[in-house]
Short mmCIF file of C-alpha atoms in Angstrom, two decimals:
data_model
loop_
_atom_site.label_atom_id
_atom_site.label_comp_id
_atom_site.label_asym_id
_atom_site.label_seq_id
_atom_site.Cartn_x
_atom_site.Cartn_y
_atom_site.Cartn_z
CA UNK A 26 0.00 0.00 0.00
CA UNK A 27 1.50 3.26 -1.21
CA UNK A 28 2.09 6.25 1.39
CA UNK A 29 0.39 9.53 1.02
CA UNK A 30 2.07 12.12 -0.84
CA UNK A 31 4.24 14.69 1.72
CA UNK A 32 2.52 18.07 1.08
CA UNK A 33 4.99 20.17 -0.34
CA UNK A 34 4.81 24.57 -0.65
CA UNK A 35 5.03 26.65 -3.92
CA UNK A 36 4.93 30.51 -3.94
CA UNK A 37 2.05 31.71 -5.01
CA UNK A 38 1.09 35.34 -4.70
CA UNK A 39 2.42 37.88 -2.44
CA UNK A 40 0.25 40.41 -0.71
CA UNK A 41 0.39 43.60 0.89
CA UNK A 42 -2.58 44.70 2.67
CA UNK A 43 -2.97 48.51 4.05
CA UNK A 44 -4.39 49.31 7.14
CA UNK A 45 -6.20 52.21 8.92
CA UNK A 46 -6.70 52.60 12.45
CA UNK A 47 -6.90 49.51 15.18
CA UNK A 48 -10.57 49.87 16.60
CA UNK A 49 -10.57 48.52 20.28
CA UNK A 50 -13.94 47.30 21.02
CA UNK A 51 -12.96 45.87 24.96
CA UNK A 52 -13.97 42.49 26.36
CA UNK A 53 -17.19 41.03 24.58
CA UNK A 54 -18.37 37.67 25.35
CA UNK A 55 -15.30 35.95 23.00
CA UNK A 56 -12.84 37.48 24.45
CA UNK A 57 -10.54 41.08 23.77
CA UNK A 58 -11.84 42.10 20.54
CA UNK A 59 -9.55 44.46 18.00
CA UNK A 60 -11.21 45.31 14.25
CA UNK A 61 -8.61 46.66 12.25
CA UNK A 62 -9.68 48.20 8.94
CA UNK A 63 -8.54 47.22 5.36
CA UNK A 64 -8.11 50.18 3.48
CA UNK A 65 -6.64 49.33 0.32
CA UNK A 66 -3.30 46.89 -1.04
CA UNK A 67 -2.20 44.98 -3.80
CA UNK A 68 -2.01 41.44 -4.80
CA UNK A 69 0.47 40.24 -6.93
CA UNK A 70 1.73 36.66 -8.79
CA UNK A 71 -1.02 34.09 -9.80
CA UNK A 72 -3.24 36.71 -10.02
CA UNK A 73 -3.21 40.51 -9.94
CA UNK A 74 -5.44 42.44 -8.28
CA UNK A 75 -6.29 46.00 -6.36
CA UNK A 76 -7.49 45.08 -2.33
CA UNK A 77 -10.32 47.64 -2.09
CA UNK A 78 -11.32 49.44 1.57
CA UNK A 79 -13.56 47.89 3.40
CA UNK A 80 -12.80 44.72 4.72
CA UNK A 81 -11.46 44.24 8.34
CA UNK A 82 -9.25 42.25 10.99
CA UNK A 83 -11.32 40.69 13.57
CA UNK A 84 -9.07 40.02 16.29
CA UNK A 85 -9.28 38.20 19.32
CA UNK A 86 -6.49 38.65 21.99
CA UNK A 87 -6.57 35.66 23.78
CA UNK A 88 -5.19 35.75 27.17
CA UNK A 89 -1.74 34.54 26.60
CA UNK A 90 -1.46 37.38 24.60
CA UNK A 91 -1.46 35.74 21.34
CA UNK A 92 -3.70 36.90 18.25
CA UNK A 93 -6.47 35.22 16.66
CA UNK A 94 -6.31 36.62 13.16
CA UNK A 95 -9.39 36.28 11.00
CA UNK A 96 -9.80 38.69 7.74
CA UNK A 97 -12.17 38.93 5.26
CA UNK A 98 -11.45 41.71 2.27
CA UNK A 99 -11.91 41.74 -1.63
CA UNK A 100 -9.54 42.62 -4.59
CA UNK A 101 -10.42 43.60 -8.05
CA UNK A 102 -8.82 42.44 -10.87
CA UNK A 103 -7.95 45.16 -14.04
CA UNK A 104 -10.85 43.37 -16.02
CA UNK A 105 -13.10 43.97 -13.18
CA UNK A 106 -13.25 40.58 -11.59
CA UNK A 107 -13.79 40.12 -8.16
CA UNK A 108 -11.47 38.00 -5.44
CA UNK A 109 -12.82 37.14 -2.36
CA UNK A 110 -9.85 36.92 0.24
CA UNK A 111 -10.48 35.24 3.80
CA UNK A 112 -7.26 34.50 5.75
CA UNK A 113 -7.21 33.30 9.27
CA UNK A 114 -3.99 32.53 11.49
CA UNK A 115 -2.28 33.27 14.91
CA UNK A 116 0.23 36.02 15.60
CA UNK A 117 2.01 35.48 18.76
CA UNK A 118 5.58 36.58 20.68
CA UNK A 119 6.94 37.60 23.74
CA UNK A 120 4.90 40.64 25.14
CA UNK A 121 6.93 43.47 24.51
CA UNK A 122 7.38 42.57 20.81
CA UNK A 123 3.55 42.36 20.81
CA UNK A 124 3.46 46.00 22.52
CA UNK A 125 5.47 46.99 19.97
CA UNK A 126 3.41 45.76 16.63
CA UNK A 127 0.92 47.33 18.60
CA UNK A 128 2.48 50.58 18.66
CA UNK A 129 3.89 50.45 14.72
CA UNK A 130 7.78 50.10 15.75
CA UNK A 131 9.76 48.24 13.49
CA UNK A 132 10.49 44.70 14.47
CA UNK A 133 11.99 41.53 12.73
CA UNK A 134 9.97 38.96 11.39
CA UNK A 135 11.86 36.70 13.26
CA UNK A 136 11.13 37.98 16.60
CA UNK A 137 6.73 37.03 16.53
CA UNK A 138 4.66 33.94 14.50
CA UNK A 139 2.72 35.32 12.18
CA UNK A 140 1.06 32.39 10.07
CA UNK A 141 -2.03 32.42 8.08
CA UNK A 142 -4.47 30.04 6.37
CA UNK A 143 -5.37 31.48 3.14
CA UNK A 144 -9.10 30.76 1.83
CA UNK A 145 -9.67 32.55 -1.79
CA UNK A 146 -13.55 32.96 -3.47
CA UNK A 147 -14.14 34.12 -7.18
CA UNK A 148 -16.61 34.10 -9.78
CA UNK A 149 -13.57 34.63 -12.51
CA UNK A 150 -13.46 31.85 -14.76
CA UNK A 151 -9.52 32.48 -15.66
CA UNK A 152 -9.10 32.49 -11.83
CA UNK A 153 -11.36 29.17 -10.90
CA UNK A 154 -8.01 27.15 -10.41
CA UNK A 155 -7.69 29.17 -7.21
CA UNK A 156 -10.67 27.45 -5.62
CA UNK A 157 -9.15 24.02 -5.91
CA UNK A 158 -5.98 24.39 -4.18
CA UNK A 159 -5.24 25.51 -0.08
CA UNK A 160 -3.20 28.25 0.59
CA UNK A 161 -0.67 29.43 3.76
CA UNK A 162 1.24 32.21 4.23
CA UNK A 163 3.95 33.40 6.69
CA UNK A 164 3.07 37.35 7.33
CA UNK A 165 4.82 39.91 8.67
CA UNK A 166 3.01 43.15 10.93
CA UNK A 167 4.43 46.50 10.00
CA UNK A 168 3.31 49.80 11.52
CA UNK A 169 0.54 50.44 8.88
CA UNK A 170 0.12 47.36 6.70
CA UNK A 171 0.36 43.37 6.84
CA UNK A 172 2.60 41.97 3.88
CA UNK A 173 2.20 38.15 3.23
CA UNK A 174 3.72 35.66 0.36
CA UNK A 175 0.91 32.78 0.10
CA UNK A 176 2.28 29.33 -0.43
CA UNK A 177 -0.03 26.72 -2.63
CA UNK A 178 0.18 23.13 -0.60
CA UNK A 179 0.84 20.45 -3.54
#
C-alpha cells in the first residue's frame, strides 16, 4: 500500500494589505476584541489584483497574549473581476514585541509567529483554479500594513 504524498509549498502570490486605524472594542463575550480596517493593497503573482477598503481584521487577543487573526477583504482584478480573500492565522511573541506591533515600531519577522491560512472565493473563470488548491502564508506586521507571500500546498 503506497504512502500519502508529503505536502509540499510553492509561492504563489504575495500580498500587501494597508491598514487604517486599530478599533478597540474591549472584552465582549469571545474574548478582547480588535477590528482593524482594510483600506486598500495589492495582490500580486497568480493573479493581480487592487485590495479595495472595506474589509477588516477581527481580532481576538486571547489571554496569553497571542492573536487570533481572521480577515475577510476583496480585490479587483484590471478586467473587473472580483477575489474574495479570507485568511485566518495566529500572531504570537513575547509581550513586549507584541506592545510593539501594537504601537507600529519596526520589528523583525523573526522575533513574533505570524502564520495564516489562506481561503480565496471568485466568480472569474480564468481564476477558478484558485478554488481548488489551499493556501498558507507566513506574514509579517508593520506599523501600517500586513505583507504576506501565500504558499499553494501540492
Amino acid at each position: 500500500m503506497r504512502a500519502p504524498a508529503v505536502p509540499g509549498l510553492e509561492a504563489a502570490f504575495d500580498v500587501e494589505a494597508r491598514l487604517g486605524a486599530l478599533e478597540d472594542h474591549g472584552v465582549t463575550r469571545a474574548g478582547h476584541r480588535r477590528v482593524v480596517p482594510i483600506v486598500g493593497g495589492q495582490v500580486t503573482g497568480l493573479f493581480t489584483a487592487d485590495i479595495l477598503p472595506g474589509g477588516a481584521d477581527w481580532q481576538l487577543v486571547r489571554p496569553d497574549g497571542g492573536i487570533e487573526i481572521d480577515t475577510r477583504y476583496s480585490a479587483r482584478t484590471a478586467d473587473g473581476g472580483h477575489v474574495y480573500i479570507r485568511t485566518f492565522g495566529v500572531r504570537s511573541g513575547r509581550p513586549e514585541i507584541l506592545e510593539a506591533l501594537l504601537r507600529g515600531d519596526p520589528v523583525d519577522p523573526a522575533e513574533y509567529y505570524f502564520r495564516l491560512g489562506v481561503r480565496l472565493e471568485t466568480s472569474v473563470p480564468a481564476l477558478a483554479v484558485l478554488e481548488q488548491s489551499l493556501f498558507v502564508a507566513s506574514a509579517i506586521r508593520e506599523a501600517d500594513r500586513v505583507r504576506y507571500t501565500a504558499y499553494r500546498v501540492t
